[in-house]
XYZ file of C-alpha atoms in Angstrom:
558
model
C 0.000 0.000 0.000
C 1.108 3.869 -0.745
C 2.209 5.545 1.830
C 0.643 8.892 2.883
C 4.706 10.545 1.491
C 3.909 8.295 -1.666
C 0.659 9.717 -2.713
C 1.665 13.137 -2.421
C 4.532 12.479 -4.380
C 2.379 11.262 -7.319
C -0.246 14.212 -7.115
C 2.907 16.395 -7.096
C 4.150 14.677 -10.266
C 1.126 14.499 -11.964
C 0.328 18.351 -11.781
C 3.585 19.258 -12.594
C 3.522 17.339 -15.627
C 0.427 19.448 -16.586
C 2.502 22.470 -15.752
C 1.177 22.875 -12.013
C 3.646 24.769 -10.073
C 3.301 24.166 -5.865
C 2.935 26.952 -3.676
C 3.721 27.696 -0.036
C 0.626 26.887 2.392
C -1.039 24.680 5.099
C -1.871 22.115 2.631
C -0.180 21.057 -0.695
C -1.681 23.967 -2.993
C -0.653 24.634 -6.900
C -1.223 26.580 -9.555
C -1.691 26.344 -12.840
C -3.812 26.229 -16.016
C -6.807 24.011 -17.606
C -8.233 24.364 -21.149
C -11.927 25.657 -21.179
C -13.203 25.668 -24.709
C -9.901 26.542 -26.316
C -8.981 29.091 -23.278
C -6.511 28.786 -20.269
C -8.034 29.858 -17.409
C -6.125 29.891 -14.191
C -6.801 27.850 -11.249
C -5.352 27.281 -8.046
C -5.372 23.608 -6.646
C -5.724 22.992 -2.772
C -5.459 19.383 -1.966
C -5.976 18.743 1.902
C -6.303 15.216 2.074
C -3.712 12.734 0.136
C -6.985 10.171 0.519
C -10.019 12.510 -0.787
C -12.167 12.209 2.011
C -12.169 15.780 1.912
C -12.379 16.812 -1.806
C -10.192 19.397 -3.285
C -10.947 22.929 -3.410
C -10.438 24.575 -6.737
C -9.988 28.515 -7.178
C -10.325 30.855 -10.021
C -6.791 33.185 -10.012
C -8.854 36.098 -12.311
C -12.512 35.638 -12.430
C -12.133 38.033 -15.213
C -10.416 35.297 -17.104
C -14.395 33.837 -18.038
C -16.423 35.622 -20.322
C -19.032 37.988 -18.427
C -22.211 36.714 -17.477
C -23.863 34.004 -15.534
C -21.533 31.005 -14.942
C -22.808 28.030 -12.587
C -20.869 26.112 -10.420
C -18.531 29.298 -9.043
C -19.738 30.447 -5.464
C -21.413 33.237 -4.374
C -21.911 36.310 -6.723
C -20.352 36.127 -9.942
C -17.845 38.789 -9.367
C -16.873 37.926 -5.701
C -17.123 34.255 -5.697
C -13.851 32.278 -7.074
C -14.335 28.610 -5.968
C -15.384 26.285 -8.585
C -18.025 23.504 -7.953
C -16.453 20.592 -10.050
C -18.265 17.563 -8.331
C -21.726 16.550 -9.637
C -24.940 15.825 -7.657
C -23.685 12.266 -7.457
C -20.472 13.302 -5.853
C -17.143 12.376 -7.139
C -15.432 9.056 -6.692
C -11.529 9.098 -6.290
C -8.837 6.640 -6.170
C -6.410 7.106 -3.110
C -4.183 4.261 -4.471
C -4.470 6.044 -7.997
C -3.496 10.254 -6.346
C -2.041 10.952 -9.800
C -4.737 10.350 -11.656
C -7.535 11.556 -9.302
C -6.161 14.767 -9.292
C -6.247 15.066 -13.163
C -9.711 13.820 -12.560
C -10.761 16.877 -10.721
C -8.771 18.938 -12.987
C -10.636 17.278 -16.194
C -14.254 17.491 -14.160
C -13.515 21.278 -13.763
C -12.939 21.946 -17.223
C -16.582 19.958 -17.894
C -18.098 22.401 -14.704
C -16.924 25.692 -16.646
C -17.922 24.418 -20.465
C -21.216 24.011 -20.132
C -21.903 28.089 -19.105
C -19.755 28.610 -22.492
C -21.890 25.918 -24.397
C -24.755 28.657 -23.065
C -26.214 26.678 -19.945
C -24.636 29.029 -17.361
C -27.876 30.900 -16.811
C -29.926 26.903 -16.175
C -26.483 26.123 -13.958
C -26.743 28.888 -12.193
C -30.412 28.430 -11.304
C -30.112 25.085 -10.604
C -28.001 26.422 -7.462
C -29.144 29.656 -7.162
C -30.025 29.571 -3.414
C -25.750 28.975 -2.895
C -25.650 32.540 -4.963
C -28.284 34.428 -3.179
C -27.483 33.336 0.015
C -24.565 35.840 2.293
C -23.993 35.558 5.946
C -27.438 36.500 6.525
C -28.799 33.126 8.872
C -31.014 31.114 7.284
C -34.581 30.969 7.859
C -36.638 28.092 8.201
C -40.365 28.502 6.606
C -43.032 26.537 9.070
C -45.937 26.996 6.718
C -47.851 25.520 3.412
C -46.396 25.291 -0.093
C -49.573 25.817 -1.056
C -49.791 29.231 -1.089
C -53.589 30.099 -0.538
C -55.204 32.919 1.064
C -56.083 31.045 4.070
C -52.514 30.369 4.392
C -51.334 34.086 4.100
C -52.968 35.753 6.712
C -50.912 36.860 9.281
C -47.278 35.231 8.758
C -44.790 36.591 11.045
C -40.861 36.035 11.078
C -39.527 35.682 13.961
C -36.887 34.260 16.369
C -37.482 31.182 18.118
C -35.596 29.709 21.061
C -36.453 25.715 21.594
C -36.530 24.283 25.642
C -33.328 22.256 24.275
C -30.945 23.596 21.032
C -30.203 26.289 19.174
C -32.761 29.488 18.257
C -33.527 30.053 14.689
C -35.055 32.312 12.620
C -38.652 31.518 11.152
C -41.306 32.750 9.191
C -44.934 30.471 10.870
C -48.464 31.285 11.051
C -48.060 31.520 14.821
C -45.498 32.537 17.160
C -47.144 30.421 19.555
C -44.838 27.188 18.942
C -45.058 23.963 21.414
C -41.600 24.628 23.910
C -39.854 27.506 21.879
C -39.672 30.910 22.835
C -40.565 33.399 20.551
C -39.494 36.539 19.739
C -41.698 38.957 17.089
C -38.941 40.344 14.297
C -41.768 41.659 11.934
C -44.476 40.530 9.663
C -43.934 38.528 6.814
C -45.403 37.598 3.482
C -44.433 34.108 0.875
C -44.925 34.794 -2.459
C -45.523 31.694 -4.859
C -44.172 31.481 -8.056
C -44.834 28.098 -10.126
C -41.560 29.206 -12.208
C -38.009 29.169 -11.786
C -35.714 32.338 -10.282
C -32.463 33.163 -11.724
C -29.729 35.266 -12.871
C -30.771 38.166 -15.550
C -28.961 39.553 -18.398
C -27.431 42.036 -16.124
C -27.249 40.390 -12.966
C -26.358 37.404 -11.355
C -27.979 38.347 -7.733
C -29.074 41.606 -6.140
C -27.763 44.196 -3.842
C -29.858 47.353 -3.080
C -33.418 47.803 -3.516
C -32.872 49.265 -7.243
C -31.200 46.791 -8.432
C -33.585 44.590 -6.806
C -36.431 45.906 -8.697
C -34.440 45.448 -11.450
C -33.728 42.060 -11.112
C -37.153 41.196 -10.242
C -38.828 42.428 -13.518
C -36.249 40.646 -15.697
C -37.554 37.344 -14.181
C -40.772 35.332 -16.112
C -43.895 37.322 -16.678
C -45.404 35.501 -13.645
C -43.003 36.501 -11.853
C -42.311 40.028 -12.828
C -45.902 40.891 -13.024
C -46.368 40.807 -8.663
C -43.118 43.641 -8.312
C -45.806 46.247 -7.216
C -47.166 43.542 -4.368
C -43.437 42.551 -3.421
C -42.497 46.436 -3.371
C -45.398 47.248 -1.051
C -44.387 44.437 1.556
C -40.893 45.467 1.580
C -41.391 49.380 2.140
C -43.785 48.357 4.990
C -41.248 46.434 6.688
C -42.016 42.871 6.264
C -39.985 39.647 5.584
C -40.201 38.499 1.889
C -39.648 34.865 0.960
C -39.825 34.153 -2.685
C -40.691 30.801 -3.084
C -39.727 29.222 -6.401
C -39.447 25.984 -8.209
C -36.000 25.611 -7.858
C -34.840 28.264 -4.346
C -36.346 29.358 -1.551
C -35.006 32.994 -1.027
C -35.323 35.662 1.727
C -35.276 39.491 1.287
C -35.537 42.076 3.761
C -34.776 46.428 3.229
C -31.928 47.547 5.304
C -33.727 50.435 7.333
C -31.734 53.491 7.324
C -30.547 54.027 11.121
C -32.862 56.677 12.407
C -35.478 55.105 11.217
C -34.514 51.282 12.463
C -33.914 52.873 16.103
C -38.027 55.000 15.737
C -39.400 51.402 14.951
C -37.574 49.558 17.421
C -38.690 52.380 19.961
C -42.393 52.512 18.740
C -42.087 55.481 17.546
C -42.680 54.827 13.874
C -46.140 53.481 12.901
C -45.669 51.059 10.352
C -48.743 52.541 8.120
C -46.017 55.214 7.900
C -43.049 53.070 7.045
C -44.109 52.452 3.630
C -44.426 55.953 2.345
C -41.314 57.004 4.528
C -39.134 54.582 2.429
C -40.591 55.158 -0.686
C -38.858 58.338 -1.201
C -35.385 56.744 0.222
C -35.555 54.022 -2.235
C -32.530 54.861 -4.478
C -30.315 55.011 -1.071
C -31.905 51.369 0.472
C -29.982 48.453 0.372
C -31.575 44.975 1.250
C -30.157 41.934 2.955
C -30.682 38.388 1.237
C -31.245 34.987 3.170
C -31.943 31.563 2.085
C -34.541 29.802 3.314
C -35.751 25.595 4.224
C -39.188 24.204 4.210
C -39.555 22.432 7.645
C -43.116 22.511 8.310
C -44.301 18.924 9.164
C -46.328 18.263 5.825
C -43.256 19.537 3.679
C -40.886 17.555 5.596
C -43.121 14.358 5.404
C -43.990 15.765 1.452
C -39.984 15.432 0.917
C -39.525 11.678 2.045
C -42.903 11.293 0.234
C -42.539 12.696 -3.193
C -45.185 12.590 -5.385
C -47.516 10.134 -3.206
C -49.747 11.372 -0.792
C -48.520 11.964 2.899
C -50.594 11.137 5.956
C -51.274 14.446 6.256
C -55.107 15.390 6.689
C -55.369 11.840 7.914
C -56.818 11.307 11.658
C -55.389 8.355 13.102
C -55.919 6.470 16.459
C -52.938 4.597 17.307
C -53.844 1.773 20.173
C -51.322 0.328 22.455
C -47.690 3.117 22.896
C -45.565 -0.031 23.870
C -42.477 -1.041 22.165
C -43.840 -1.121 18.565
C -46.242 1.538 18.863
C -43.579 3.873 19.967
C -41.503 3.431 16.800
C -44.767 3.501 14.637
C -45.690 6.407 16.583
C -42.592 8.466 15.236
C -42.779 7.120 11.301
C -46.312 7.524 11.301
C -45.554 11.646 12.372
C -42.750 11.737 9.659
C -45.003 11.018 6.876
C -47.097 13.558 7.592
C -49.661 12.300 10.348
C -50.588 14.635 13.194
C -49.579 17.810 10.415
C -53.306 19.040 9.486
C -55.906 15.806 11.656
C -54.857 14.493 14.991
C -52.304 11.736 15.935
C -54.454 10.160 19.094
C -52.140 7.915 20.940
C -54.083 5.717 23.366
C -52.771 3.182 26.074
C -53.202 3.202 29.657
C -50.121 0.976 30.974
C -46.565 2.963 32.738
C -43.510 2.691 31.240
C -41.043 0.990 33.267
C -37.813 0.341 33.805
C -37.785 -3.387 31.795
C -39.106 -1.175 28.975
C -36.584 0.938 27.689
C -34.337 -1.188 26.491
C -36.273 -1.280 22.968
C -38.655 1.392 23.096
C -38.501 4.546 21.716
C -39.024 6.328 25.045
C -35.893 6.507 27.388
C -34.631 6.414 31.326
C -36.239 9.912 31.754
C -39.615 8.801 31.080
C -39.403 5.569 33.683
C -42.614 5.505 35.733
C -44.788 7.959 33.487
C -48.018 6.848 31.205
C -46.693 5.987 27.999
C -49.056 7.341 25.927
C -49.024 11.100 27.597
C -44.565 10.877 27.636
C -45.015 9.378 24.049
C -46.835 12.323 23.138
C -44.368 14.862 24.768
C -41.347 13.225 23.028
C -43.019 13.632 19.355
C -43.810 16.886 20.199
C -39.638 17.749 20.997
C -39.638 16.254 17.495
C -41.888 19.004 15.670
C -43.524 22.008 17.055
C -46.488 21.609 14.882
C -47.493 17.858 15.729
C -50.952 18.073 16.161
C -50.334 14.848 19.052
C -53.002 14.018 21.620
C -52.896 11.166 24.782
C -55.440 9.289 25.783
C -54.281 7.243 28.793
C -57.015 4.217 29.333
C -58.185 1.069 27.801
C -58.778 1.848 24.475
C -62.033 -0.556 24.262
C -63.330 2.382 26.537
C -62.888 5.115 24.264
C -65.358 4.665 21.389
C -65.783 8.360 21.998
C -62.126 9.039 20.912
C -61.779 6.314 18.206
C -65.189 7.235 16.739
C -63.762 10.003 14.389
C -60.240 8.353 13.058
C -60.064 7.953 9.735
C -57.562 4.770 10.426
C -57.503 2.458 13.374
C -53.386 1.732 14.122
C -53.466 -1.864 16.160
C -50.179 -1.709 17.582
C -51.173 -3.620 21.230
C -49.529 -7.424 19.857
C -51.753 -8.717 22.339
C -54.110 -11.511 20.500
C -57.394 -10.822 22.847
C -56.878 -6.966 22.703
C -56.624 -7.177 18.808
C -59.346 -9.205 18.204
C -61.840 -6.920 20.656
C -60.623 -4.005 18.215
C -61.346 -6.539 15.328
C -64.834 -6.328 16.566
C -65.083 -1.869 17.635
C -64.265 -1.591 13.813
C -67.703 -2.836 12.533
C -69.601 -0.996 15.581
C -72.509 1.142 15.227
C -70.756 4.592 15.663
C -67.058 4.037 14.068
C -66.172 6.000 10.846
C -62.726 4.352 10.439
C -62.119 3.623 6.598
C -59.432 1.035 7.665
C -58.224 -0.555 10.848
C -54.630 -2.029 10.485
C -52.950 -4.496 12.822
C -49.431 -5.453 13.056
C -47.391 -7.465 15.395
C -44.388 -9.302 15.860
C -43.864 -13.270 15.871
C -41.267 -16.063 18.248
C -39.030 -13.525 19.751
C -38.636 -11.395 16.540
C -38.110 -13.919 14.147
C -40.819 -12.419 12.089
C -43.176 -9.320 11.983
C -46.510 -9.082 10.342
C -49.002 -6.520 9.595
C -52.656 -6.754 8.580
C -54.760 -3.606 6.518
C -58.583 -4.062 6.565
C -59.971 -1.658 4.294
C -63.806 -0.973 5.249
C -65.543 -3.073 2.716
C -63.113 -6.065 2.593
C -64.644 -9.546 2.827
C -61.464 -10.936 5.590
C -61.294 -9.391 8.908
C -58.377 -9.578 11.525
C -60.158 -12.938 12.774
C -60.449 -14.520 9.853
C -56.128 -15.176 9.984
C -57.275 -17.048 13.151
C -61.304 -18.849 13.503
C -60.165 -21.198 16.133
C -58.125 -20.691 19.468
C -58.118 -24.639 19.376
C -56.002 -23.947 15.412
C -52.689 -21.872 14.935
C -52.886 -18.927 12.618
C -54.123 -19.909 9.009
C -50.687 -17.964 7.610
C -48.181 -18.564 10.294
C -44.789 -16.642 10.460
C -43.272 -19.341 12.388
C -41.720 -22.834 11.058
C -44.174 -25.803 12.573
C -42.617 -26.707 16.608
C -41.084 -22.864 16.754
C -42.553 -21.059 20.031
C -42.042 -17.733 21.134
C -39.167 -17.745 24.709
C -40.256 -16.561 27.814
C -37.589 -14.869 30.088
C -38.293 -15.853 33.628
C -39.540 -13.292 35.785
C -37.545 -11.948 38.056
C -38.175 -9.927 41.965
C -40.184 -6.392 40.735
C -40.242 -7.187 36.844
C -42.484 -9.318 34.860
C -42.460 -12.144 32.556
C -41.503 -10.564 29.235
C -40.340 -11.819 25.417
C -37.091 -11.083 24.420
C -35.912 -9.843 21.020
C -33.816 -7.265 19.349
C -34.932 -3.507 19.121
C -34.966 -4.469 15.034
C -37.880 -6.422 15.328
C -40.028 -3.968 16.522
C -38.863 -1.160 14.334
C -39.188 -3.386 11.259
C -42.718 -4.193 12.526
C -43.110 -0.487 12.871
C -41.826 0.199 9.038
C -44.242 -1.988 7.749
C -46.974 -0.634 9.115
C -46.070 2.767 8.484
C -46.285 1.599 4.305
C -49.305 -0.093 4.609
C -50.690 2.938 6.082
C -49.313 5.026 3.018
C -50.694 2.875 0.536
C -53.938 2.987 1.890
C -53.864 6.483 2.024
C -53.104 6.841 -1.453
C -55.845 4.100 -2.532
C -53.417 1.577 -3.166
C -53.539 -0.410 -0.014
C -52.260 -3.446 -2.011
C -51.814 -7.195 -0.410
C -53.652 -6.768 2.811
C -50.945 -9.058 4.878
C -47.704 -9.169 4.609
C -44.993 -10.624 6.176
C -40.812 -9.741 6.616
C -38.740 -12.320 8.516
C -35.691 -11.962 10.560
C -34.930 -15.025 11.270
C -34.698 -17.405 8.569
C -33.743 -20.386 10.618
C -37.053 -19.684 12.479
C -39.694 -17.761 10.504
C -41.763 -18.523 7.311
C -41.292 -16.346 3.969
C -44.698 -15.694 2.889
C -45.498 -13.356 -0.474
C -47.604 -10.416 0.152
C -51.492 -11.719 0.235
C -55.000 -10.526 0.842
C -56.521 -13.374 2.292
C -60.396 -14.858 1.682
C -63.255 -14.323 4.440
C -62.925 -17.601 6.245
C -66.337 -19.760 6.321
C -65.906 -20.298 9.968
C -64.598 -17.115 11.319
C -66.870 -16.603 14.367
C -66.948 -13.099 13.947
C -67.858 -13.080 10.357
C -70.610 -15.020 11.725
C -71.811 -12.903 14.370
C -72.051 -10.135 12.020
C -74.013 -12.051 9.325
C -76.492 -12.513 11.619
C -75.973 -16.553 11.327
């Protein structure tokens, strides 16, 4: 193998036979030229790492040395920014026991990086990226409401700072400063504007800096975008936080108030029905400040795993049982978009203890509280905007609560419990449009889940007519049992297995659920093993009513 003196050797070599020259620094840097479209344009090469865990960092010498105009791939503004972007998307593979040739590589990928803004694709590269131009040392801002843009969704944004019970404050723009835990502090009012179109550089600008040349970049956008200047202007003069929200960027704009008139508004003294007109005749001497900005409401984060399927979101869902698998379905079911717009109801009435925590998603802090109400409190720490509620009881007593879910989440694994809920589905009173069950089989070895979509001919007791019968589609090889570990002095019997058992049960569940929200519910039981020495592979099915199933029966009338 190369030693570490070896490899640098060879990038050495290699980039002086390309006419590299090395310079004096921290880390092996050197300088030279690469051929873009028939012109040398000079570069300087810093190579940190002789491995390439850390990439190189390539520099323009003259930016002047490209033709003028929008180039993508070079940071920042197109006059102050010198560091070329040579590694795609996919990232860049190099060869640590090839250093020679991996630094021609970058050279070569730099070159390709630069040629396609002088094959005429600089304005599309630089839009492609244009949030890593707009954005300065402004912080970013995180945006807690709706892509969608409607009225109703408008009224009353405000940007502000927010200070979580645990981590670091951050600037937002939400529909409320009233956030679950955080802290808020009022900056101003804020507006999004929507534009189903891409932002990017102009003719005669790359990105902004004062409020002229704002105006100017602005209308040399699309029609649909240009056209709302006069609505954009008007926000701006009066103070508020602008996010133009694009296709491709997310981008934050403020107006730098002059300093007399920052220190009247921060004093009160300024009205801000008297901002607006105030500014207007200072707008040749305003600058701005820019900001990029992230989508981390709960429905765009879910929306992001999710893309183009249907979150959970708008769903109401009753989750019974907040034990070990519950817990982990509990926080997959919230990151696809449940509890964002309809209630998460999380319903159990047992304590967690101490035996618990060794697999469920709750930790030592929570020892000795309900499980559902600490369950609750944890997935709110998650997301401000979890629309979370506990129910702590015997969910078999709350028809009232269950009554309005659009899915029932069977997450107790306890046969009698699940088939009780089996039987609350088809009561008088429950809306549910699906009640899914999962569970997990002989000490992990296997985990199943059941969906029964309101309509379907097989209910949960169909897999199982007869107590006197096993299961009709076992997970378990014929003579496997599930192990009991003995009980020992202030702990219970219990069944041991591996935390992955019941956050693979958890995953299933949490894609059934999907499916059936986006009317493909598929096979309605399914099975994943663990162990293969133990448990049964079974293909995806949706099983037949069974002639006997007692329940069937009861229902029939027969």
């Amino acid at each position: 193998m190369m030693s570490q003196a070896d490899r640098w050797r060879a990038i050495a070599a290699a980039l002086a036979n390309k006419g590299f020259t090395e310079l004096q620094g921290a880390s092996p840097e050197f300088r030279g030229s690469i051929n873009v479209h028939g012109r040398a344009v000079d570069i300087e090469l810093v190579v940190p790492d002789s491995k390439f865990v850390e990439l190189p960092i390539v520099r323009l010498v003259d930016r002047k040395q490209l033709p003028t105009g929008a180039f993508g791939h070079i940071s920042r503004d197109d006059i102050e920014g010198s560091v070329v972007c040579f590694a795609p998307a996919t990232g860049l593979p190099l060869d640590f026991h090839d250093p020679g040739g991996s630094v021609l590589r970058v050279l070569r990928q730099t070159e390709l990086s630069l040629e396609k803004s002088f094959a005429g694709q600089g304005g599309a590269e630089v839009a492609a990226e244009y949030q890593e131009y707009w954005i300065t040392k402004e912080p970013h801002f995180r945006v807690l409401v709706s892509r969608d843009g409607t009225a109703e969704r408008q009224a009353g944004l405000q940007y502000a700072i927010f200070k979580p019970a645990t981590g670091s404050p951050f600037f937002a723009i939400a529909d409320t400063i009233s956030l679950h835990d955080h802290e808020a502090t009022r900056l101003s009012g804020a507006v999004v504007f929507h534009f189903d179109a891409e932002l990017g550089p102009t003719a005669v600008r790359v990105v902004p800096n004062s409020f002229l040349s704002l105006e100017q970049w602005f209308r040399g956008q699309t029609a649909v975008v240009a056209d709302r200047w006069s609505e954009c202007e008007r926000a701006l003069l009066s103070g508020k936080f602008v996010c133009l929200a694009a296709n491709n960027c997310t981008l934050g704009v403020t107006v730098e108030l002059p300093a007399n008139i920052a220190v009247a508004v921060r004093a009160k003294k300024l009205r801000s029905s008297k901002l607006q007109p105030l500014l207007a005749k200072q707008k040749t001497k305003l600058d701005i400040k820019r900001s990029g900005g992230y989508w981390t409401g709960l429905a765009e984060i879910a929306q992001r795993n999710l893309h183009g399927i249907k979150t959970l979101d708008g769903k109401a869902i009753a989750l019974v049982g907040c034990g070990t698998l519950g817990s982990h379905l509990a926080k997959f079911l919230i990151q696809s978009g449940a509890g964002a717009s309809a209630p998460l109801t999380l319903i159990d009435g047992q304590v967690l203890s101490a035996g618990n925590i060794g697999r469920h998603y709750l930790g030592h802090s929570r020892i000795g509280e309900t499980k559902a109400s600490a369950l609750a409190e944890e997935l709110k720490s998650f997301h401000p905007q979890c629309d979370i509620r506990a129910t702590v009881g015997d969910a078999l007593a709350q028809k009232r609560v269950l009554a309005d879910a659009n899915l029932l989440v069977d997450a107790t694994g306890d046969w009698n419990t699940q088939y009780a809920l089996n039987e609350l589905f088809y009561e008088e009173g429950i809306s549910a449009d699906a009640i899914l069950h999962c569970w997990i089989s002989g000490n992990g070895a296997a985990v199943q889940a059941f969906l029964n979509v309101r309509g379907d001919e097989c209910c949960f007791r169909c897999l199982r007519p007869s107590m006197n019968a096993g299961p009709r589609f076992p997970a378990l090889k014929p003579g496997v049992e599930a192990n009991m570990a003995p009980a020992t002095c202030g702990d219970g019997n219990y069944i041991p297995y591996s935390v992955a058992a019941p956050a693979t049960a958890a995953g299933l569940a949490c894609d059934m659920a999907i499916g059936w929200a986006n009317d493909k519910p598929g096979a309605r039981l399914r099975t994943i093993v663990l162990d293969h020495e133990r448990g049964i592979e079974r293909k995806p099915t949706s099983p037949s009513a069974h002639k006997m199933c007692p329940s069937c029966l009861a229902r029939d009338g027969l």
